[in-house]
Amino acid sequence: MKKYLLTIRISIFCLILFSMSFIKVKAQDDNIQGIKFRSLTLEQAIQTAKAENKKVFVHGFADWCHFCMYMKDSVYIDKEVANFFNANFVCIKIDMEKEGAEMNKALLIHTFPAFLFYDANGELMHRAAGRKYKQAFLELGNDALKPEKQMRTYKNKFDTGTATPYEVMKYFRMLEMSGMDAQPMINTYLLSQPDSTFSSSNNWRIFNDITKDAMLPAVQRVINYKREFEKKYTVDSVNNKFIGLYNKYLTDYVQRVDSVGYEAAKKRVKAIKGLDIADKICAWADLNKLKMKSDWERYKIEGKIFIENYGLQDARRLYEVSQVYYDRFYSDKAVLAQAEQWTLKSISLADSYKSNNLLASISVMLNNKEQALKSANHAIELGKATNTDYSQTTQLLQRIQSME
């Protein structure tokens, strides 16, 4: 009997050891999942890539960068991402504010994380910056392997003057997406364009999509051609660009808590020759200043004044003020009723998913089931048609259907 019990104890002990061994192996396997970042310098990584017939991927980071940690914890550990990058690249990490500080004097990285791709000769092929979700990051890696997609190709064409207008626009967009400052180059390019083609679609996209510096001389040239751009791309689109561009310029002073600079900047905007919406721009900046300071009671008053003076034919501003009213004054029926009317007006000017979703939300608060149901269903239709995530409206619809 004792011998039997001893045998059982030995079997149990062996089973425990086996289990511990399995757990240890499993933990080791888990540790090697994800992109394999090697402890190499860039020069060593380039030599290794040459030997392994691969390219080099550099994760440029900074200690304080939240999105750098996001990439490490959420994207780099993904099996599909890891398999692709480990198969095609020698991967390394460089702290661009420490060991990579000297390197960054040439790269001029100021947006993190930075993604740098080098060929086996040490030439920078491609780059990007900022948080990337899985699919976008995989697409970035694939683009880095294709000469026709690489930033290097666009740069060479731009530098040699052989880039098409579309390729120029793409190059500027790549520069901005990589965290570099393309604004001086955009300014030089737009100022160099002949009068006959200045309002072309590519120039409009460069201005509308990529231009961020309101004080560039090229912006004044666009203002000089404002009527031509309006005829081609609608008054609303052109005005929205100017409002957004100058609003950022003005509210930057608010973020710096520079009241004197803010008032001086408003005077400069109002003095710009040909900017026929300067007063509206400054009034909108004043309203956003209240929003940034969370002065909601004044916002409620000034929002109504702004809409009555400048916004009754402006779908975007009608929507944005109504959204703030809904978010901040959801228990005030009178304010919600005003927001409801403005949102209806916004929809009449531009029938969009977000405006219909907002109208449905306001109508629920006002206990207007019929309108809430109609707006929610229409918002879902628009969401499907425009490939917009309408899950929020689907949840809202369930609430509407339970209303008495």
CSV table of C-alpha atoms in Angstrom, one decimal:
chain,number,residue,atom,x,y,z
A,1,MET,CA,0.0,0.0,0.0
A,2,LYS,CA,2.8,2.4,0.9
A,3,LYS,CA,4.6,1.6,-2.3
A,4,TYR,CA,1.3,2.3,-4.2
A,5,LEU,CA,0.9,5.7,-2.5
A,6,LEU,CA,4.5,6.5,-3.2
A,7,THR,CA,4.0,5.8,-6.9
A,8,ILE,CA,1.0,8.0,-6.9
A,9,ARG,CA,2.9,10.9,-5.2
A,10,ILE,CA,5.7,10.5,-7.8
A,11,SER,CA,3.2,10.6,-10.6
A,12,ILE,CA,1.6,13.7,-9.3
A,13,PHE,CA,5.0,15.4,-8.8
A,14,CYS,CA,6.0,14.6,-12.3
A,15,LEU,CA,2.7,15.9,-13.6
A,16,ILE,CA,3.3,19.2,-11.7
A,17,LEU,CA,6.8,19.5,-13.2
A,18,PHE,CA,5.5,18.8,-16.6
A,19,SER,CA,2.8,21.5,-16.2
A,20,MET,CA,5.3,24.0,-14.9
A,21,SER,CA,7.5,23.2,-17.9
A,22,PHE,CA,4.6,23.7,-20.3
A,23,ILE,CA,3.8,27.0,-18.7
A,24,LYS,CA,7.4,28.1,-18.9
A,25,VAL,CA,7.6,27.1,-22.6
A,26,LYS,CA,4.3,28.9,-23.3
A,27,ALA,CA,5.6,32.0,-21.6
A,28,GLN,CA,8.8,31.9,-23.7
A,29,ASP,CA,6.7,31.5,-26.8
A,30,ASP,CA,4.6,34.5,-25.8
A,31,ASN,CA,7.7,36.5,-25.3
A,32,ILE,CA,8.9,36.0,-28.9
A,33,GLN,CA,5.6,36.9,-30.5
A,34,GLY,CA,5.4,40.2,-32.4
A,35,ILE,CA,8.0,42.1,-34.4
A,36,LYS,CA,11.5,41.0,-33.6
A,37,PHE,CA,13.4,44.2,-32.8
A,38,ARG,CA,17.1,43.6,-32.8
A,39,SER,CA,19.7,45.3,-30.6
A,40,LEU,CA,21.6,46.9,-33.5
A,41,THR,CA,22.7,50.3,-34.6
A,42,LEU,CA,21.3,51.6,-37.9
A,43,GLU,CA,24.7,50.9,-39.5
A,44,GLN,CA,24.7,47.4,-38.2
A,45,ALA,CA,21.0,46.9,-39.3
A,46,ILE,CA,21.9,48.0,-42.8
A,47,GLN,CA,24.7,45.5,-43.0
A,48,THR,CA,22.5,42.7,-41.7
A,49,ALA,CA,19.8,43.6,-44.1
A,50,LYS,CA,22.3,43.3,-47.0
A,51,ALA,CA,23.3,39.9,-45.8
A,52,GLU,CA,19.7,38.7,-45.3
A,53,ASN,CA,18.4,40.4,-48.5
A,54,LYS,CA,16.0,42.5,-46.6
A,55,LYS,CA,15.2,46.2,-45.9
A,56,VAL,CA,15.5,48.1,-42.6
A,57,PHE,CA,12.6,49.3,-40.5
A,58,VAL,CA,13.2,51.8,-37.7
A,59,HIS,CA,10.7,52.5,-35.0
A,60,GLY,CA,11.7,56.0,-34.0
A,61,PHE,CA,10.3,56.8,-30.6
A,62,ALA,CA,10.5,59.1,-27.5
A,63,ASP,CA,10.0,58.1,-23.9
A,64,TRP,CA,7.0,60.4,-23.4
A,65,CYS,CA,5.2,59.3,-26.5
A,66,HIS,CA,1.9,57.6,-25.7
A,67,PHE,CA,1.2,56.4,-29.3
A,68,CYS,CA,4.7,54.8,-29.4
A,69,MET,CA,3.6,52.6,-26.5
A,70,TYR,CA,0.3,52.0,-28.3
A,71,MET,CA,2.2,50.6,-31.3
A,72,LYS,CA,4.3,48.4,-29.1
A,73,ASP,CA,1.4,47.0,-27.1
A,74,SER,CA,-1.3,46.8,-29.7
A,75,VAL,CA,0.1,46.6,-33.3
A,76,TYR,CA,3.7,45.3,-33.2
A,77,ILE,CA,2.5,42.1,-31.3
A,78,ASP,CA,-0.1,41.2,-33.9
A,79,LYS,CA,0.8,37.9,-35.6
A,80,GLU,CA,0.1,39.1,-39.2
A,81,VAL,CA,2.0,42.3,-38.7
A,82,ALA,CA,4.9,40.5,-37.1
A,83,ASN,CA,5.1,37.8,-39.8
A,84,PHE,CA,5.2,40.5,-42.5
A,85,PHE,CA,7.8,42.8,-40.9
A,86,ASN,CA,10.0,40.0,-39.7
A,87,ALA,CA,10.0,38.4,-43.2
A,88,ASN,CA,10.8,41.6,-45.0
A,89,PHE,CA,12.8,43.9,-42.7
A,90,VAL,CA,15.6,44.0,-40.1
A,91,CYS,CA,13.7,45.9,-37.4
A,92,ILE,CA,15.3,48.1,-34.8
A,93,LYS,CA,14.2,50.8,-32.3
A,94,ILE,CA,15.9,54.2,-31.8
A,95,ASP,CA,15.1,56.8,-29.2
A,96,MET,CA,15.2,59.9,-31.4
A,97,GLU,CA,15.8,62.2,-28.4
A,98,LYS,CA,18.7,60.1,-27.0
A,99,GLU,CA,20.9,57.9,-29.1
A,100,GLY,CA,19.1,59.1,-32.2
A,101,ALA,CA,19.3,62.8,-31.4
A,102,GLU,CA,22.2,63.5,-33.8
A,103,MET,CA,20.5,61.4,-36.5
A,104,ASN,CA,17.3,63.4,-36.0
A,105,LYS,CA,19.1,66.7,-36.9
A,106,ALA,CA,18.8,65.5,-40.6
A,107,LEU,CA,15.5,63.7,-40.3
A,108,LEU,CA,13.7,66.6,-38.5
A,109,ILE,CA,11.2,64.2,-36.7
A,110,HIS,CA,8.8,66.1,-34.5
A,111,THR,CA,5.8,63.7,-34.6
A,112,PHE,CA,6.1,60.4,-32.9
A,113,PRO,CA,6.2,57.5,-33.5
A,114,ALA,CA,8.2,57.8,-36.6
A,115,PHE,CA,8.4,54.9,-39.1
A,116,LEU,CA,11.6,54.9,-41.2
A,117,PHE,CA,12.4,52.5,-44.0
A,118,TYR,CA,15.9,52.1,-45.5
A,119,ASP,CA,17.3,50.0,-48.3
A,120,ALA,CA,20.3,47.8,-47.9
A,121,ASN,CA,22.5,50.6,-49.2
A,122,GLY,CA,21.4,52.8,-46.3
A,123,GLU,CA,19.2,55.1,-48.4
A,124,LEU,CA,16.0,56.3,-46.8
A,125,MET,CA,13.2,54.9,-49.0
A,126,HIS,CA,10.0,55.8,-47.2
A,127,ARG,CA,8.7,57.3,-44.0
A,128,ALA,CA,5.6,58.1,-42.0
A,129,ALA,CA,4.6,59.2,-38.5
A,130,GLY,CA,1.9,59.0,-36.0
A,131,ARG,CA,-0.3,56.2,-34.6
A,132,LYS,CA,-1.3,53.6,-37.1
A,133,TYR,CA,-3.9,50.9,-36.7
A,134,LYS,CA,-3.1,47.4,-37.9
A,135,GLN,CA,-4.3,47.6,-41.6
A,136,ALA,CA,-2.8,51.0,-42.1
A,137,PHE,CA,0.5,49.9,-40.7
A,138,LEU,CA,0.5,46.8,-43.0
A,139,GLU,CA,-0.3,49.0,-46.0
A,140,LEU,CA,2.6,51.3,-45.0
A,141,GLY,CA,5.0,48.4,-44.9
A,142,ASN,CA,3.8,47.2,-48.3
A,143,ASP,CA,4.2,50.7,-49.8
A,144,ALA,CA,7.8,50.8,-48.4
A,145,LEU,CA,8.7,47.8,-50.5
A,146,LYS,CA,7.2,49.2,-53.8
A,147,PRO,CA,9.3,51.8,-55.6
A,148,GLU,CA,6.3,53.4,-57.2
A,149,LYS,CA,4.8,54.0,-53.7
A,150,GLN,CA,7.9,55.1,-51.9
A,151,MET,CA,8.4,58.7,-50.8
A,152,ARG,CA,11.9,58.5,-52.3
A,153,THR,CA,10.4,58.2,-55.8
A,154,TYR,CA,8.2,61.2,-55.4
A,155,LYS,CA,11.1,63.2,-53.9
A,156,ASN,CA,13.3,62.4,-56.8
A,157,LYS,CA,10.7,63.4,-59.3
A,158,PHE,CA,9.9,66.6,-57.5
A,159,ASP,CA,13.6,67.6,-57.1
A,160,THR,CA,14.2,66.9,-60.8
A,161,GLY,CA,11.1,68.8,-62.0
A,162,THR,CA,9.6,65.7,-63.6
A,163,ALA,CA,6.7,65.2,-61.2
A,164,THR,CA,3.2,65.6,-62.5
A,165,PRO,CA,0.9,68.1,-60.6
A,166,TYR,CA,-0.8,65.0,-59.0
A,167,GLU,CA,2.6,63.6,-58.0
A,168,VAL,CA,3.5,67.0,-56.5
A,169,MET,CA,0.3,67.0,-54.4
A,170,LYS,CA,1.0,63.4,-53.3
A,171,TYR,CA,4.6,64.3,-52.3
A,172,PHE,CA,3.4,67.2,-50.2
A,173,ARG,CA,0.8,65.0,-48.5
A,174,MET,CA,3.5,62.3,-47.8
A,175,LEU,CA,5.7,64.9,-46.2
A,176,GLU,CA,3.0,66.1,-43.9
A,177,MET,CA,1.9,62.5,-43.1
A,178,SER,CA,5.5,61.8,-42.1
A,179,GLY,CA,5.5,64.6,-39.6
A,180,MET,CA,7.7,66.9,-41.7
A,181,ASP,CA,6.9,70.6,-42.5
A,182,ALA,CA,5.9,70.9,-46.1
A,183,GLN,CA,4.4,74.4,-45.8
A,184,PRO,CA,7.5,76.3,-47.1
A,185,MET,CA,7.6,74.0,-50.2
A,186,ILE,CA,3.8,74.4,-50.7
A,187,ASN,CA,4.2,78.1,-50.6
A,188,THR,CA,7.0,78.2,-53.1
A,189,TYR,CA,5.1,75.8,-55.4
A,190,LEU,CA,1.8,77.7,-55.3
A,191,LEU,CA,3.5,81.0,-55.9
A,192,SER,CA,5.2,79.6,-59.0
A,193,GLN,CA,2.1,78.4,-60.7
A,194,PRO,CA,0.9,80.3,-63.8
A,195,ASP,CA,-2.2,82.4,-63.6
A,196,SER,CA,-3.9,80.3,-66.3
A,197,THR,CA,-3.8,77.1,-64.2
A,198,PHE,CA,-3.7,78.5,-60.7
A,199,SER,CA,-7.2,77.4,-59.8
A,200,SER,CA,-6.6,73.8,-61.1
A,201,SER,CA,-8.0,70.9,-59.1
A,202,ASN,CA,-4.5,69.8,-57.9
A,203,ASN,CA,-3.7,73.3,-56.7
A,204,TRP,CA,-7.1,73.4,-54.9
A,205,ARG,CA,-6.3,70.0,-53.2
A,206,ILE,CA,-2.9,71.2,-52.1
A,207,PHE,CA,-4.5,74.3,-50.6
A,208,ASN,CA,-7.6,72.7,-49.2
A,209,ASP,CA,-6.1,69.4,-47.9
A,210,ILE,CA,-2.5,70.2,-47.0
A,211,THR,CA,-2.0,73.9,-46.4
A,212,LYS,CA,-2.0,74.7,-42.7
A,213,ASP,CA,-0.1,77.9,-42.3
A,214,ALA,CA,-2.5,80.8,-42.7
A,215,MET,CA,0.3,83.4,-43.0
A,216,LEU,CA,1.9,81.9,-46.1
A,217,PRO,CA,2.1,84.5,-49.0
A,218,ALA,CA,0.5,81.8,-51.2
A,219,VAL,CA,-2.7,82.0,-49.1
A,220,GLN,CA,-3.0,85.7,-50.1
A,221,ARG,CA,-2.7,84.6,-53.7
A,222,VAL,CA,-5.6,82.1,-53.2
A,223,ILE,CA,-7.6,84.9,-51.7
A,224,ASN,CA,-6.9,87.0,-54.8
A,225,TYR,CA,-8.4,84.2,-56.9
A,226,LYS,CA,-11.2,83.4,-54.4
A,227,ARG,CA,-14.0,84.0,-56.9
A,228,GLU,CA,-12.5,81.6,-59.4
A,229,PHE,CA,-12.1,78.9,-56.7
A,230,GLU,CA,-15.7,79.4,-55.6
A,231,LYS,CA,-17.0,78.9,-59.1
A,232,LYS,CA,-15.2,75.6,-59.4
A,233,TYR,CA,-15.4,74.2,-55.9
A,234,THR,CA,-18.4,76.0,-54.4
A,235,VAL,CA,-18.5,79.0,-52.1
A,236,ASP,CA,-19.2,76.8,-49.1
A,237,SER,CA,-16.1,74.7,-49.6
A,238,VAL,CA,-13.8,77.6,-50.1
A,239,ASN,CA,-15.2,79.5,-47.1
A,240,ASN,CA,-15.0,76.5,-44.9
A,241,LYS,CA,-11.3,76.2,-45.7
A,242,PHE,CA,-10.6,79.8,-44.9
A,243,ILE,CA,-12.6,79.6,-41.7
A,244,GLY,CA,-10.7,76.5,-40.5
A,245,LEU,CA,-7.3,77.9,-41.6
A,246,TYR,CA,-7.7,81.2,-39.8
A,247,ASN,CA,-9.5,79.8,-36.8
A,248,LYS,CA,-6.5,77.6,-36.1
A,249,TYR,CA,-4.2,80.6,-36.5
A,250,LEU,CA,-6.3,82.6,-34.0
A,251,THR,CA,-7.0,79.9,-31.4
A,252,ASP,CA,-3.3,79.1,-31.2
A,253,TYR,CA,-3.0,82.4,-29.3
A,254,VAL,CA,-5.8,81.2,-27.0
A,255,GLN,CA,-3.9,78.0,-26.3
A,256,ARG,CA,-0.8,80.0,-25.5
A,257,VAL,CA,-2.9,82.2,-23.1
A,258,ASP,CA,-1.9,85.3,-25.1
A,259,SER,CA,-4.9,87.6,-25.1
A,260,VAL,CA,-2.9,90.6,-26.4
A,261,GLY,CA,-1.6,88.4,-29.3
A,262,TYR,CA,-5.0,87.1,-30.0
A,263,GLU,CA,-6.6,90.6,-30.4
A,264,ALA,CA,-3.6,91.7,-32.6
A,265,ALA,CA,-4.1,88.6,-34.7
A,266,LYS,CA,-7.8,89.3,-35.2
A,267,LYS,CA,-6.8,92.8,-36.4
A,268,ARG,CA,-4.4,91.3,-38.9
A,269,VAL,CA,-7.1,88.9,-40.2
A,270,LYS,CA,-9.6,91.8,-40.6
A,271,ALA,CA,-7.0,93.8,-42.6
A,272,ILE,CA,-6.4,91.0,-45.2
A,273,LYS,CA,-7.3,92.4,-48.6
A,274,GLY,CA,-10.0,90.5,-50.3
A,275,LEU,CA,-10.9,88.2,-47.4
A,276,ASP,CA,-14.6,89.0,-47.5
A,277,ILE,CA,-15.5,86.7,-44.5
A,278,ALA,CA,-12.9,88.1,-42.1
A,279,ASP,CA,-15.6,89.3,-39.6
A,280,LYS,CA,-17.2,85.9,-39.6
A,281,ILE,CA,-13.9,84.2,-39.1
A,282,CYS,CA,-13.1,86.4,-36.1
A,283,ALA,CA,-16.6,85.9,-34.6
A,284,TRP,CA,-16.2,82.1,-35.0
A,285,ALA,CA,-12.8,82.3,-33.3
A,286,ASP,CA,-14.4,84.3,-30.4
A,287,LEU,CA,-17.0,81.6,-30.1
A,288,ASN,CA,-14.4,78.8,-30.1
A,289,LYS,CA,-12.4,80.8,-27.5
A,290,LEU,CA,-15.4,80.5,-25.1
A,291,LYS,CA,-15.6,76.8,-25.9
A,292,MET,CA,-11.9,76.3,-25.1
A,293,LYS,CA,-12.4,78.1,-21.8
A,294,SER,CA,-15.6,76.1,-21.0
A,295,ASP,CA,-17.5,79.3,-20.6
A,296,TRP,CA,-20.8,77.6,-21.6
A,297,GLU,CA,-23.2,80.3,-20.4
A,298,ARG,CA,-21.6,82.9,-22.5
A,299,TYR,CA,-21.3,80.4,-25.4
A,300,LYS,CA,-25.1,79.9,-25.2
A,301,ILE,CA,-25.7,83.6,-25.7
A,302,GLU,CA,-22.9,84.2,-28.2
A,303,GLY,CA,-23.7,81.1,-30.2
A,304,LYS,CA,-27.2,82.4,-31.0
A,305,ILE,CA,-25.8,85.8,-31.9
A,306,PHE,CA,-23.2,84.2,-34.2
A,307,ILE,CA,-25.8,82.0,-36.0
A,308,GLU,CA,-28.2,84.9,-36.5
A,309,ASN,CA,-25.5,87.1,-37.9
A,310,TYR,CA,-23.3,84.7,-39.9
A,311,GLY,CA,-24.6,81.1,-39.8
A,312,LEU,CA,-28.1,80.8,-41.1
A,313,GLN,CA,-26.9,79.6,-44.5
A,314,ASP,CA,-23.8,77.7,-43.1
A,315,ALA,CA,-24.6,74.0,-42.6
A,316,ARG,CA,-21.4,73.2,-40.8
A,317,ARG,CA,-21.6,76.1,-38.3
A,318,LEU,CA,-25.4,75.3,-37.7
A,319,TYR,CA,-24.5,71.8,-36.9
A,320,GLU,CA,-21.5,72.5,-34.7
A,321,VAL,CA,-23.3,75.1,-32.5
A,322,SER,CA,-26.3,72.8,-32.2
A,323,GLN,CA,-24.0,70.0,-31.2
A,324,VAL,CA,-22.6,72.1,-28.3
A,325,TYR,CA,-26.1,73.1,-27.3
A,326,TYR,CA,-27.1,69.4,-27.2
A,327,ASP,CA,-24.0,68.3,-25.3
A,328,ARG,CA,-24.1,71.1,-22.7
A,329,PHE,CA,-27.7,72.1,-22.3
A,330,TYR,CA,-29.5,68.8,-22.7
A,331,SER,CA,-31.9,69.5,-19.8
A,332,ASP,CA,-32.9,73.0,-21.1
A,333,LYS,CA,-35.9,72.4,-23.4
A,334,ALA,CA,-35.8,76.0,-24.8
A,335,VAL,CA,-32.1,75.7,-25.8
A,336,LEU,CA,-32.8,72.2,-27.3
A,337,ALA,CA,-35.7,73.5,-29.3
A,338,GLN,CA,-33.4,76.2,-30.8
A,339,ALA,CA,-30.8,73.5,-31.6
A,340,GLU,CA,-33.5,71.4,-33.2
A,341,GLN,CA,-34.5,74.2,-35.6
A,342,TRP,CA,-30.9,74.9,-36.5
A,343,THR,CA,-30.2,71.2,-37.1
A,344,LEU,CA,-33.2,71.0,-39.4
A,345,LYS,CA,-31.9,74.0,-41.3
A,346,SER,CA,-28.4,72.4,-41.5
A,347,ILE,CA,-30.0,69.3,-43.0
A,348,SER,CA,-31.9,71.4,-45.6
A,349,LEU,CA,-28.5,72.9,-46.7
A,350,ALA,CA,-26.5,69.6,-46.5
A,351,ASP,CA,-28.2,66.3,-45.8
A,352,SER,CA,-25.5,64.5,-43.8
A,353,TYR,CA,-25.3,61.5,-41.5
A,354,LYS,CA,-24.0,63.4,-38.5
A,355,SER,CA,-26.7,66.1,-38.8
A,356,ASN,CA,-29.5,63.5,-38.9
A,357,ASN,CA,-28.0,61.6,-36.0
A,358,LEU,CA,-27.9,64.8,-34.0
A,359,LEU,CA,-31.5,65.7,-34.9
A,360,ALA,CA,-32.6,62.2,-33.8
A,361,SER,CA,-30.7,62.7,-30.5
A,362,ILE,CA,-32.2,66.1,-29.9
A,363,SER,CA,-35.7,64.9,-30.8
A,364,VAL,CA,-35.4,62.1,-28.2
A,365,MET,CA,-34.6,64.7,-25.5
A,366,LEU,CA,-37.7,66.7,-26.6
A,367,ASN,CA,-39.8,63.5,-26.6
A,368,ASN,CA,-40.6,63.9,-30.3
A,369,LYS,CA,-40.7,60.2,-31.2
A,370,GLU,CA,-41.9,60.6,-34.8
A,371,GLN,CA,-39.1,63.0,-35.8
A,372,ALA,CA,-36.6,61.0,-33.8
A,373,LEU,CA,-37.5,57.8,-35.6
A,374,LYS,CA,-37.5,59.5,-39.0
A,375,SER,CA,-34.1,61.1,-38.5
A,376,ALA,CA,-32.5,58.0,-37.1
A,377,ASN,CA,-33.6,55.8,-39.9
A,378,HIS,CA,-32.5,58.4,-42.5
A,379,ALA,CA,-29.1,58.7,-40.7
A,380,ILE,CA,-28.6,54.9,-40.9
A,381,GLU,CA,-29.5,55.1,-44.7
A,382,LEU,CA,-26.9,57.8,-45.2
A,383,GLY,CA,-24.4,55.9,-43.0
A,384,LYS,CA,-24.7,52.8,-45.2
A,385,ALA,CA,-24.5,54.9,-48.4
A,386,THR,CA,-21.3,56.7,-47.3
A,387,ASN,CA,-19.7,53.8,-45.5
A,388,THR,CA,-19.9,55.7,-42.2
A,389,ASP,CA,-20.0,53.9,-38.9
A,390,TYR,CA,-23.7,54.2,-37.8
A,391,SER,CA,-23.6,51.9,-34.8
A,392,GLN,CA,-24.3,54.9,-32.5
A,393,THR,CA,-27.5,55.6,-34.4
A,394,THR,CA,-28.5,51.9,-34.3
A,395,GLN,CA,-28.2,52.0,-30.5
A,396,LEU,CA,-30.2,55.3,-30.4
A,397,LEU,CA,-32.9,53.7,-32.6
A,398,GLN,CA,-33.5,51.0,-30.0
A,399,ARG,CA,-34.1,53.7,-27.4
A,400,ILE,CA,-36.4,55.6,-29.7
A,401,GLN,CA,-38.5,52.4,-30.4
A,402,SER,CA,-39.0,52.0,-26.7
A,403,MET,CA,-40.4,55.5,-26.3
A,404,GLU,CA,-44.1,55.8,-25.5
